[in-house]
Amino acid sequence: MKTNCVSITLRLLIAAGFVTVATSCLDNFEEYNHNPNETTDEELQRDNYNVGSKLLQLQNEVVPTEEHLYQFTEILAGDAFGGYAESTSDSWETKYSTFNPSADWLKAPFVDVMTDTYPPYRGIHKATTDPVPLALADLLRVAIMHRVTDQYGPIPYSKIVEDKKEQLTVPYDTQQEVYAKMFEELDAAIAVLNDNLSLSTEAFGDYDQVYGGNISKWVLFANSLKLRMAMRLTYVDEALAKTKALEAISGGVIESNADNAKFQPTLNRCAMIWNDWQDHVISADLDSYMNGYDDPRRAKMFTSVTVTEKIKDPATGTETEVEKQVFRGLRIGTTPRSAVAAKQQYSFPIISDTDPFLWMNAAEVAFLKAEYELRWGSASEAGALYRKGVELSFEERGAGRADTYLATAARPEKHTDPLTSSSMMPLSTITPVWNDDDPLETALERIITQKWIAIFPLGNEAWAEYRRTGYPRLAPVPDDCDKSGGAVTPKYGARRIQYPTEEYTENRANVTDAVQKDLGGADNAGTRIWWDKKPLN
């Protein structure tokens, strides 16, 4: 968790080589100063290395693969707010889950992601006029930055690219403007990729750790991303949401697990967060829903804990102690009394150093299409897509068939903390069983709840859908654990992340303008962003 205090814009310029430290009047400066052991620009062009290596850098940022940035962005923020994980630490007094993260925690998801993204993105646009890598770069920027805007609201977006003077301050776009620009860029990228479907996988295969250079699969991902973003707008601009969603579906989306968008690193260093550091365990919410449903995916997703239970013989009254394996989670917002005990009594996600980083799976797309049909099509088709989403998730996890699960009217169960024996009653009574006659809200809760299980561990996506729809019904942070000073209503959870100190230090005028214009003047975790418009339930 290393940090520094350099501003986002300054760091971008330094990383991209735009800050001039010294000059020379020699006409042949480059020749005199070139290290003969270094690769030349001409050599870098061979095998598309100059462009391909930068595409690979961008792929590493869609879901950050560097372990510290992953922890800050995905686990501490996304997994806490999205209902997936809580920390085992018994000494962290400032954290996202209690709504009082420290300055360095606030910095990473904004400054570090921006800083890591724009040098390779700019580099590609400066190095080539080839439309395919330019389209892939634009697609990857959208894939990275749609997550950032969903975390914060307004962000610097169009002006970072358009500003030719490379100034140290960058104006913000409203989130509505960001989304409009992203749809424009996605449409343009999709058109280019569709025009180049016959391009050999050898062109960029060595630098593509998602699809191995298969352009047709990148088209599926681009349309699926467009569908995700379109459905985000259901409560703020329903007409645009419907239009863009239909365009995405018609263009072809991910429908099988073979086409899932997953980045395959040489080594998944983020596995150490769970396996070696053991900083985080699964949530009580996952415990409540998946134990209540007796979900067979648990054994594929989480480690189990050994407990001893007393079983009474009804005939003799004799009690016998029996050991069994269970799955246990920690309530988000709470702090365990003992970190050592927490690591022994709660379940961890099962992740190895050979696992890929999930970006988007076929199950999520099926659930997005199910919601589309629920809102603007037929309930029966929505049900078919809902069942397909669950089946795809079971297949992806290697959990067998989903028939019994989809036919069992099970409900979330009460969670009992293994360390304190305190209990938490479930807020939901939703079952996995689809009924075409259910009201829209009941059907929507069913779709989003199953999507939430299926897209684990995409905490930021889970958090976005929770804010958008109010589902799944997550346990609120206990009132005595709320350290927001009244900024957040625990019942509804955090609605965004506040901007880091660095932006107020180096980019004050622009960030202040964005807060006033798009956030009603309140830069705190309780402020709702542009698309977060559904009445809170």
XYZ file of C-alpha atoms in Angstrom:
537
model
C 0.000 0.000 0.000
C 2.628 2.519 -1.021
C 1.545 6.060 -1.858
C 2.952 9.472 -2.622
C 1.636 13.006 -2.854
C 2.282 13.863 -6.520
C -0.881 15.136 -8.224
C -2.631 13.059 -10.846
C -2.020 15.542 -13.631
C 1.645 16.090 -12.797
C 2.242 12.354 -12.531
C 0.575 11.841 -15.895
C 2.906 14.327 -17.509
C 6.017 12.901 -15.912
C 5.078 9.333 -16.828
C 4.320 10.335 -20.406
C 7.498 12.360 -20.725
C 5.894 15.769 -21.129
C 7.805 17.616 -18.400
C 11.058 19.048 -19.766
C 13.854 18.768 -17.240
C 16.756 19.900 -19.415
C 17.409 20.947 -23.046
C 20.294 20.820 -25.490
C 21.164 22.884 -28.559
C 22.827 19.920 -30.295
C 21.110 19.075 -33.574
C 22.019 15.409 -33.183
C 20.999 15.235 -29.517
C 19.256 11.863 -29.856
C 22.225 10.276 -31.593
C 24.708 11.503 -28.981
C 22.490 10.519 -26.097
C 21.269 7.137 -27.305
C 22.425 4.134 -25.317
C 23.632 1.566 -27.892
C 22.350 -1.220 -25.652
C 18.788 0.125 -25.674
C 16.145 -0.746 -28.235
C 15.621 1.870 -30.964
C 12.231 3.180 -32.090
C 12.674 1.297 -35.348
C 13.282 -1.930 -33.477
C 10.284 -1.275 -31.268
C 8.061 -1.236 -34.348
C 8.957 -4.833 -35.125
C 6.250 -7.322 -34.212
C 4.040 -4.377 -33.139
C 5.911 -4.223 -29.849
C 5.675 -0.463 -29.395
C 1.890 -0.527 -29.662
C 1.260 -4.041 -28.391
C 3.117 -3.571 -25.126
C 0.995 -0.498 -24.392
C -2.199 -2.410 -25.151
C -1.029 -4.958 -22.618
C -0.469 -2.200 -20.055
C -4.051 -1.039 -20.542
C -5.354 -4.584 -20.127
C -3.613 -4.683 -16.750
C -5.698 -1.695 -15.603
C -9.270 -2.785 -16.447
C -9.261 -4.694 -13.176
C -5.922 -3.674 -11.654
C -3.511 -6.592 -11.505
C -0.933 -4.938 -9.222
C -1.705 -6.330 -5.782
C -1.711 -3.084 -3.778
C -3.865 -1.212 -6.276
C -6.176 -4.214 -6.542
C -6.588 -4.244 -2.776
C -7.354 -0.533 -2.590
C -9.682 -0.415 -5.581
C -11.362 -3.803 -5.654
C -11.425 -5.174 -2.126
C -11.281 -2.286 0.322
C -13.721 -0.165 -1.682
C -15.661 -2.298 -4.181
C -16.000 -5.497 -2.165
C -16.935 -3.620 1.012
C -19.559 -1.424 -0.640
C -20.754 -4.221 -2.938
C -21.445 -6.667 -0.100
C -18.636 -9.138 -0.756
C -15.863 -8.854 1.850
C -14.684 -7.380 5.146
C -11.240 -7.023 6.698
C -9.830 -9.436 9.254
C -7.788 -6.626 10.846
C -8.600 -5.876 14.471
C -6.800 -2.507 14.343
C -7.970 -0.666 11.208
C -9.848 2.357 12.529
C -10.198 4.129 9.180
C -11.638 2.149 6.278
C -14.202 2.317 3.502
C -16.623 -0.040 5.198
C -17.045 2.373 8.127
C -17.172 5.356 5.738
C -13.966 7.039 6.957
C -11.129 5.872 4.661
C -7.754 7.566 5.093
C -6.287 9.934 2.493
C -4.013 7.313 0.935
C -6.948 4.940 0.526
C -8.910 7.658 -1.289
C -5.995 8.414 -3.571
C -5.393 4.990 -5.108
C -8.657 4.328 -7.039
C -8.488 7.796 -8.624
C -4.896 9.025 -8.922
C -3.147 5.695 -9.404
C -5.635 4.353 -11.948
C -5.528 7.584 -13.957
C -1.748 7.737 -13.803
C -1.314 4.131 -14.916
C -3.829 4.451 -17.762
C -3.007 7.567 -19.726
C 0.703 7.184 -20.600
C 0.121 3.928 -22.555
C -3.154 5.254 -23.952
C -1.526 8.438 -25.235
C 1.466 6.404 -26.403
C -0.689 4.243 -28.676
C -2.373 7.275 -30.225
C 1.027 8.853 -30.875
C 2.707 5.714 -32.175
C 0.279 4.501 -34.812
C -2.496 5.381 -37.234
C -3.585 1.750 -37.516
C -7.328 1.815 -36.720
C -7.394 -1.569 -34.957
C -5.020 -0.856 -32.051
C -6.527 2.628 -31.785
C -9.983 1.072 -31.467
C -8.757 -1.425 -28.887
C -7.106 1.393 -26.921
C -10.345 3.389 -26.916
C -12.326 0.312 -25.868
C -9.915 -0.409 -23.032
C -10.013 3.204 -21.840
C -13.811 2.968 -21.610
C -13.539 -0.360 -19.789
C -11.210 1.246 -17.231
C -12.804 4.652 -16.853
C -16.446 3.597 -16.712
C -15.551 2.020 -13.386
C -13.879 5.231 -12.202
C -16.815 7.447 -13.125
C -19.195 4.990 -11.443
C -17.126 5.272 -8.275
C -16.770 9.055 -8.216
C -19.287 10.663 -10.585
C -17.738 13.472 -12.682
C -14.131 12.833 -13.755
C -11.592 14.332 -16.141
C -12.249 12.491 -19.391
C -12.526 14.301 -22.720
C -10.101 17.106 -21.865
C -7.328 14.714 -20.852
C -7.151 13.692 -24.500
C -8.118 16.968 -26.152
C -5.790 19.234 -24.148
C -2.812 19.777 -26.449
C -0.936 22.012 -24.010
C -0.473 19.251 -21.429
C -1.356 21.592 -18.571
C -1.085 20.573 -14.938
C -4.812 21.059 -14.371
C -7.542 19.185 -16.207
C -11.246 20.155 -16.394
C -13.872 17.581 -15.414
C -16.757 16.258 -17.486
C -20.102 15.711 -15.813
C -20.930 12.029 -15.527
C -23.635 12.468 -18.142
C -21.013 13.895 -20.512
C -18.625 11.051 -19.668
C -21.239 8.433 -20.526
C -22.170 10.202 -23.768
C -18.522 10.318 -24.830
C -17.987 6.683 -23.845
C -20.956 5.497 -25.912
C -19.582 7.483 -28.857
C -16.158 5.888 -28.458
C -17.591 2.398 -28.002
C -19.695 2.717 -31.150
C -16.694 3.892 -33.148
C -14.486 1.111 -31.784
C -17.103 -1.544 -32.498
C -17.435 -0.313 -36.086
C -13.666 -0.520 -36.648
C -13.394 -3.961 -35.087
C -16.317 -5.261 -37.139
C -14.532 -4.028 -40.272
C -11.443 -6.035 -39.305
C -12.859 -9.384 -38.169
C -10.606 -11.231 -40.608
C -7.427 -9.813 -39.056
C -5.081 -12.634 -38.116
C -4.693 -13.354 -34.421
C -0.955 -13.036 -35.026
C -1.286 -9.259 -35.392
C -1.646 -8.585 -31.664
C -1.992 -12.071 -30.211
C 1.264 -11.838 -28.275
C -0.020 -8.741 -26.479
C -3.581 -9.882 -25.866
C -3.976 -11.811 -22.611
C -7.754 -11.744 -22.854
C -8.697 -13.083 -26.290
C -5.369 -13.945 -27.895
C -5.862 -11.468 -30.725
C -9.347 -12.726 -31.695
C -11.090 -9.556 -32.899
C -14.550 -11.146 -33.066
C -14.413 -11.854 -29.330
C -13.362 -8.266 -28.619
C -16.533 -7.203 -30.453
C -18.594 -9.409 -28.139
C -16.947 -7.807 -25.108
C -17.403 -4.280 -26.465
C -21.124 -4.828 -27.045
C -21.507 -6.491 -23.645
C -19.804 -3.537 -21.969
C -22.127 -1.223 -23.865
C -25.102 -3.257 -22.603
C -23.850 -3.004 -19.004
C -23.481 0.763 -19.316
C -26.847 1.142 -21.047
C -28.718 -0.620 -18.248
C -26.969 1.643 -15.762
C -29.170 4.463 -17.092
C -32.578 2.859 -16.524
C -33.611 5.342 -13.819
C -32.014 8.481 -15.224
C -32.707 8.180 -18.981
C -34.866 5.161 -19.771
C -35.190 5.962 -23.474
C -31.417 6.111 -23.965
C -30.950 2.994 -21.848
C -33.383 1.036 -24.002
C -31.905 2.305 -27.282
C -28.288 1.591 -26.391
C -29.130 -1.772 -24.838
C -30.959 -2.911 -27.966
C -28.057 -1.763 -30.140
C -25.645 -3.754 -27.981
C -27.735 -6.924 -27.986
C -28.312 -6.693 -31.747
C -24.576 -6.260 -32.301
C -23.757 -9.537 -30.567
C -22.825 -10.050 -26.915
C -21.094 -12.667 -24.765
C -23.375 -15.708 -24.549
C -21.082 -18.584 -23.575
C -18.420 -19.001 -20.913
C -15.904 -19.699 -23.659
C -16.169 -16.016 -24.571
C -15.925 -14.593 -21.045
C -13.694 -11.529 -20.777
C -10.874 -12.608 -18.457
C -7.332 -11.282 -18.270
C -4.834 -14.109 -17.835
C -1.645 -12.874 -16.139
C 1.589 -14.800 -16.046
C 1.195 -14.781 -12.265
C -1.851 -13.615 -10.325
C -0.111 -11.733 -7.539
C -3.425 -10.644 -6.038
C -3.979 -14.181 -4.797
C -1.488 -13.384 -2.029
C -3.935 -10.863 -0.551
C -6.300 -13.697 0.339
C -3.922 -16.619 0.758
C -0.807 -15.087 2.337
C -1.794 -11.769 3.876
C -5.298 -13.048 4.730
C -6.441 -9.452 5.076
C -10.056 -10.111 4.054
C -12.796 -12.731 4.346
C -16.197 -13.131 2.715
C -19.169 -11.161 3.961
C -22.076 -12.120 6.166
C -24.300 -11.208 3.203
C -22.785 -13.948 1.032
C -23.112 -16.259 4.034
C -26.804 -15.413 4.479
C -27.852 -15.740 0.840
C -25.752 -18.673 -0.309
C -26.146 -20.752 2.860
C -29.873 -20.110 2.807
C -30.042 -21.314 -0.780
C -27.753 -24.286 0.043
C -25.851 -23.058 -2.996
C -23.513 -25.742 -4.425
C -21.252 -23.003 -5.821
C -19.998 -22.254 -2.290
C -17.542 -25.151 -2.267
C -16.072 -23.901 -5.551
C -15.857 -20.275 -4.421
C -14.971 -20.258 -0.701
C -12.923 -22.128 1.855
C -14.872 -23.937 4.540
C -14.588 -23.780 8.313
C -14.796 -26.802 10.618
C -17.394 -26.515 13.379
C -18.628 -28.959 15.984
C -22.349 -29.380 16.479
C -24.292 -31.416 19.021
C -26.888 -33.746 17.539
C -29.557 -35.100 19.892
C -31.022 -38.553 19.329
C -34.825 -37.991 19.601
C -35.358 -41.494 20.949
C -32.760 -41.522 23.726
C -32.015 -37.851 24.220
C -28.317 -38.614 23.894
C -26.196 -35.861 22.381
C -23.363 -36.636 19.996
C -20.768 -34.161 18.779
C -20.391 -34.084 15.021
C -17.878 -32.110 12.980
C -19.097 -30.440 9.794
C -17.785 -28.060 7.178
C -19.580 -24.719 6.902
C -19.112 -21.383 5.157
C -18.984 -18.302 7.373
C -18.775 -14.580 6.644
C -18.106 -11.396 8.609
C -20.596 -8.544 8.726
C -19.385 -5.573 6.702
C -18.612 -2.517 8.810
C -17.688 -4.511 11.898
C -14.207 -5.153 13.270
C -13.314 -8.601 14.615
C -12.061 -8.786 18.196
C -9.097 -10.859 17.086
C -7.471 -10.950 13.660
C -6.034 -14.383 14.406
C -9.434 -15.780 15.322
C -11.041 -14.115 12.303
C -8.648 -15.868 9.933
C -9.605 -19.180 11.524
C -13.361 -18.730 11.809
C -14.380 -17.088 8.521
C -14.190 -18.228 4.905
C -11.809 -16.907 2.251
C -12.400 -16.796 -1.493
C -10.650 -19.619 -3.326
C -8.147 -17.892 -5.620
C -4.842 -19.243 -6.931
C -1.876 -17.519 -8.527
C -2.814 -19.069 -11.882
C -6.367 -17.689 -11.920
C -7.396 -15.007 -14.425
C -8.923 -11.644 -13.529
C -12.604 -11.622 -14.444
C -13.844 -8.573 -16.368
C -17.244 -9.805 -17.506
C -18.904 -13.196 -17.814
C -21.726 -14.689 -19.839
C -23.893 -14.967 -16.736
C -23.809 -11.198 -16.197
C -24.787 -10.613 -19.806
C -27.690 -13.065 -19.527
C -28.959 -11.235 -16.435
C -28.622 -7.875 -18.211
C -30.682 -9.241 -21.085
C -33.184 -10.666 -18.608
C -33.663 -7.217 -17.100
C -34.022 -5.731 -20.584
C -36.839 -8.206 -21.320
C -38.414 -7.608 -17.912
C -38.631 -3.871 -18.575
C -39.337 -3.719 -22.301
C -40.147 -7.239 -23.458
C -41.882 -10.308 -22.029
C -41.753 -11.807 -18.558
C -41.448 -15.314 -19.979
C -38.380 -14.385 -22.028
C -36.950 -12.590 -19.013
C -37.420 -15.812 -17.047
C -35.676 -17.905 -19.699
C -32.703 -15.528 -19.677
C -32.679 -15.450 -15.871
C -32.477 -19.248 -15.737
C -29.785 -19.195 -18.395
C -27.772 -16.771 -16.256
C -27.887 -19.111 -13.268
C -27.025 -22.112 -15.422
C -24.066 -20.300 -16.970
C -22.814 -19.410 -13.506
C -23.061 -23.021 -12.330
C -21.208 -24.122 -15.449
C -18.494 -21.511 -14.974
C -17.954 -22.593 -11.358
C -18.059 -26.293 -12.170
C -20.989 -26.732 -9.766
C -23.057 -29.160 -11.829
C -26.595 -28.612 -13.061
C -28.777 -25.806 -11.712
C -32.182 -27.513 -12.113
C -32.721 -28.326 -8.430
C -31.464 -24.928 -7.316
C -33.843 -23.113 -9.669
C -36.797 -25.173 -8.433
C -36.141 -24.857 -4.684
C -38.066 -22.151 -2.841
C -35.242 -21.543 -0.378
C -34.651 -18.138 1.220
C -31.691 -16.300 2.720
C -31.031 -17.441 6.279
C -30.118 -15.754 9.547
C -26.417 -15.103 9.939
C -24.805 -15.888 13.285
C -21.320 -14.557 13.899
C -19.016 -17.410 14.996
C -16.909 -15.141 17.233
C -19.563 -13.066 18.994
C -22.697 -15.219 18.534
C -24.520 -12.028 17.497
C -27.110 -12.654 14.806
C -28.349 -10.803 11.754
C -31.737 -11.500 10.248
C -31.922 -11.486 6.443
C -33.582 -8.454 4.872
C -34.767 -10.432 1.857
C -37.153 -13.323 1.350
C -36.367 -13.714 -2.359
C -36.016 -17.271 -3.675
C -34.271 -18.559 -6.826
C -37.622 -19.689 -8.320
C -38.814 -17.571 -11.257
C -42.512 -16.732 -11.584
C -43.759 -14.926 -14.704
C -46.587 -13.375 -12.702
C -44.379 -11.683 -10.112
C -44.433 -7.866 -9.917
C -41.549 -6.119 -11.662
C -39.741 -5.278 -8.408
C -39.859 -8.869 -7.180
C -38.555 -10.163 -10.500
C -35.886 -7.456 -10.577
C -34.710 -8.356 -7.083
C -34.446 -11.998 -8.144
C -32.383 -11.109 -11.239
C -30.011 -8.756 -9.431
C -29.545 -11.086 -6.456
C -28.485 -13.949 -8.706
C -26.316 -11.597 -10.774
C -24.614 -10.475 -7.544
C -23.688 -14.081 -6.742
C -22.633 -14.858 -10.318
C -20.263 -11.925 -10.863
C -18.236 -12.372 -7.664
C -15.576 -10.985 -7.097
C -16.465 -7.893 -9.189
C -17.200 -5.751 -6.154
C -17.350 -2.420 -7.959
C -19.903 -3.785 -10.406
C -21.910 -5.281 -7.538
C -21.817 -1.928 -5.743
C -22.963 -0.057 -8.862
C -25.921 -2.400 -9.330
C -26.803 -2.181 -5.643
C -26.906 1.618 -5.877
C -28.851 1.543 -9.134
C -31.512 -0.989 -8.129
C -31.388 -1.356 -4.330
C -30.652 -5.082 -4.743
C -29.567 -7.401 -3.346
C -30.811 -6.299 0.052
C -27.562 -5.947 1.988
C -27.176 -5.747 5.749
C -26.523 -2.134 6.746
C -23.387 -1.152 8.604
C -24.331 -1.180 12.319
C -25.089 2.332 13.556
C -22.308 2.196 16.127
C -19.805 1.396 13.343
C -20.781 4.341 11.133
C -17.940 6.876 11.224
C -19.134 9.114 8.407
C -20.183 11.926 10.712
C -23.676 11.900 9.277
C -22.617 12.050 5.614
C -23.805 8.491 4.927
C -27.081 6.864 5.893
C -25.976 3.332 6.890
C -29.273 1.848 5.708
C -28.467 2.892 2.146
C -24.686 2.621 2.240
C -22.050 4.699 0.489
C -23.140 6.170 -2.835
C -19.717 7.240 -4.136
C -16.070 7.792 -3.172
C -14.935 11.319 -2.368
C -12.101 12.880 -4.356
C -8.540 12.553 -3.048
C -6.647 15.400 -1.404
C -4.271 15.549 -4.383
C -7.016 16.879 -6.634
C -7.793 19.722 -4.240
C -4.087 20.519 -3.964
C -3.234 20.510 -7.676
C -6.559 20.825 -9.516
C -8.735 22.734 -7.049
C -10.676 24.965 -9.436
C -11.738 22.096 -11.671
C -12.638 19.609 -8.955
C -14.545 22.284 -7.037
C -16.476 23.204 -10.174
C -17.336 19.535 -10.765
C -18.574 19.090 -7.195
C -20.778 22.180 -7.464
C -22.117 21.382 -10.923
C -22.688 17.626 -10.721
C -22.788 16.730 -7.023
C -24.795 19.548 -5.510
C -21.754 20.904 -3.719
C -21.264 17.842 -1.488
C -18.106 15.806 -2.033
C -18.821 12.983 0.374
C -19.735 9.298 0.325
C -23.429 9.980 0.854
C -23.915 12.033 -2.327
C -25.732 10.266 -5.151
C -24.156 10.346 -8.617
C -25.940 11.139 -11.882
C -27.478 7.737 -12.670
C -28.289 6.883 -9.017
C -31.900 8.076 -9.214
C -34.149 5.237 -8.053
C -36.070 6.024 -4.843
C -34.126 4.364 -2.035
C -35.754 1.304 -0.512
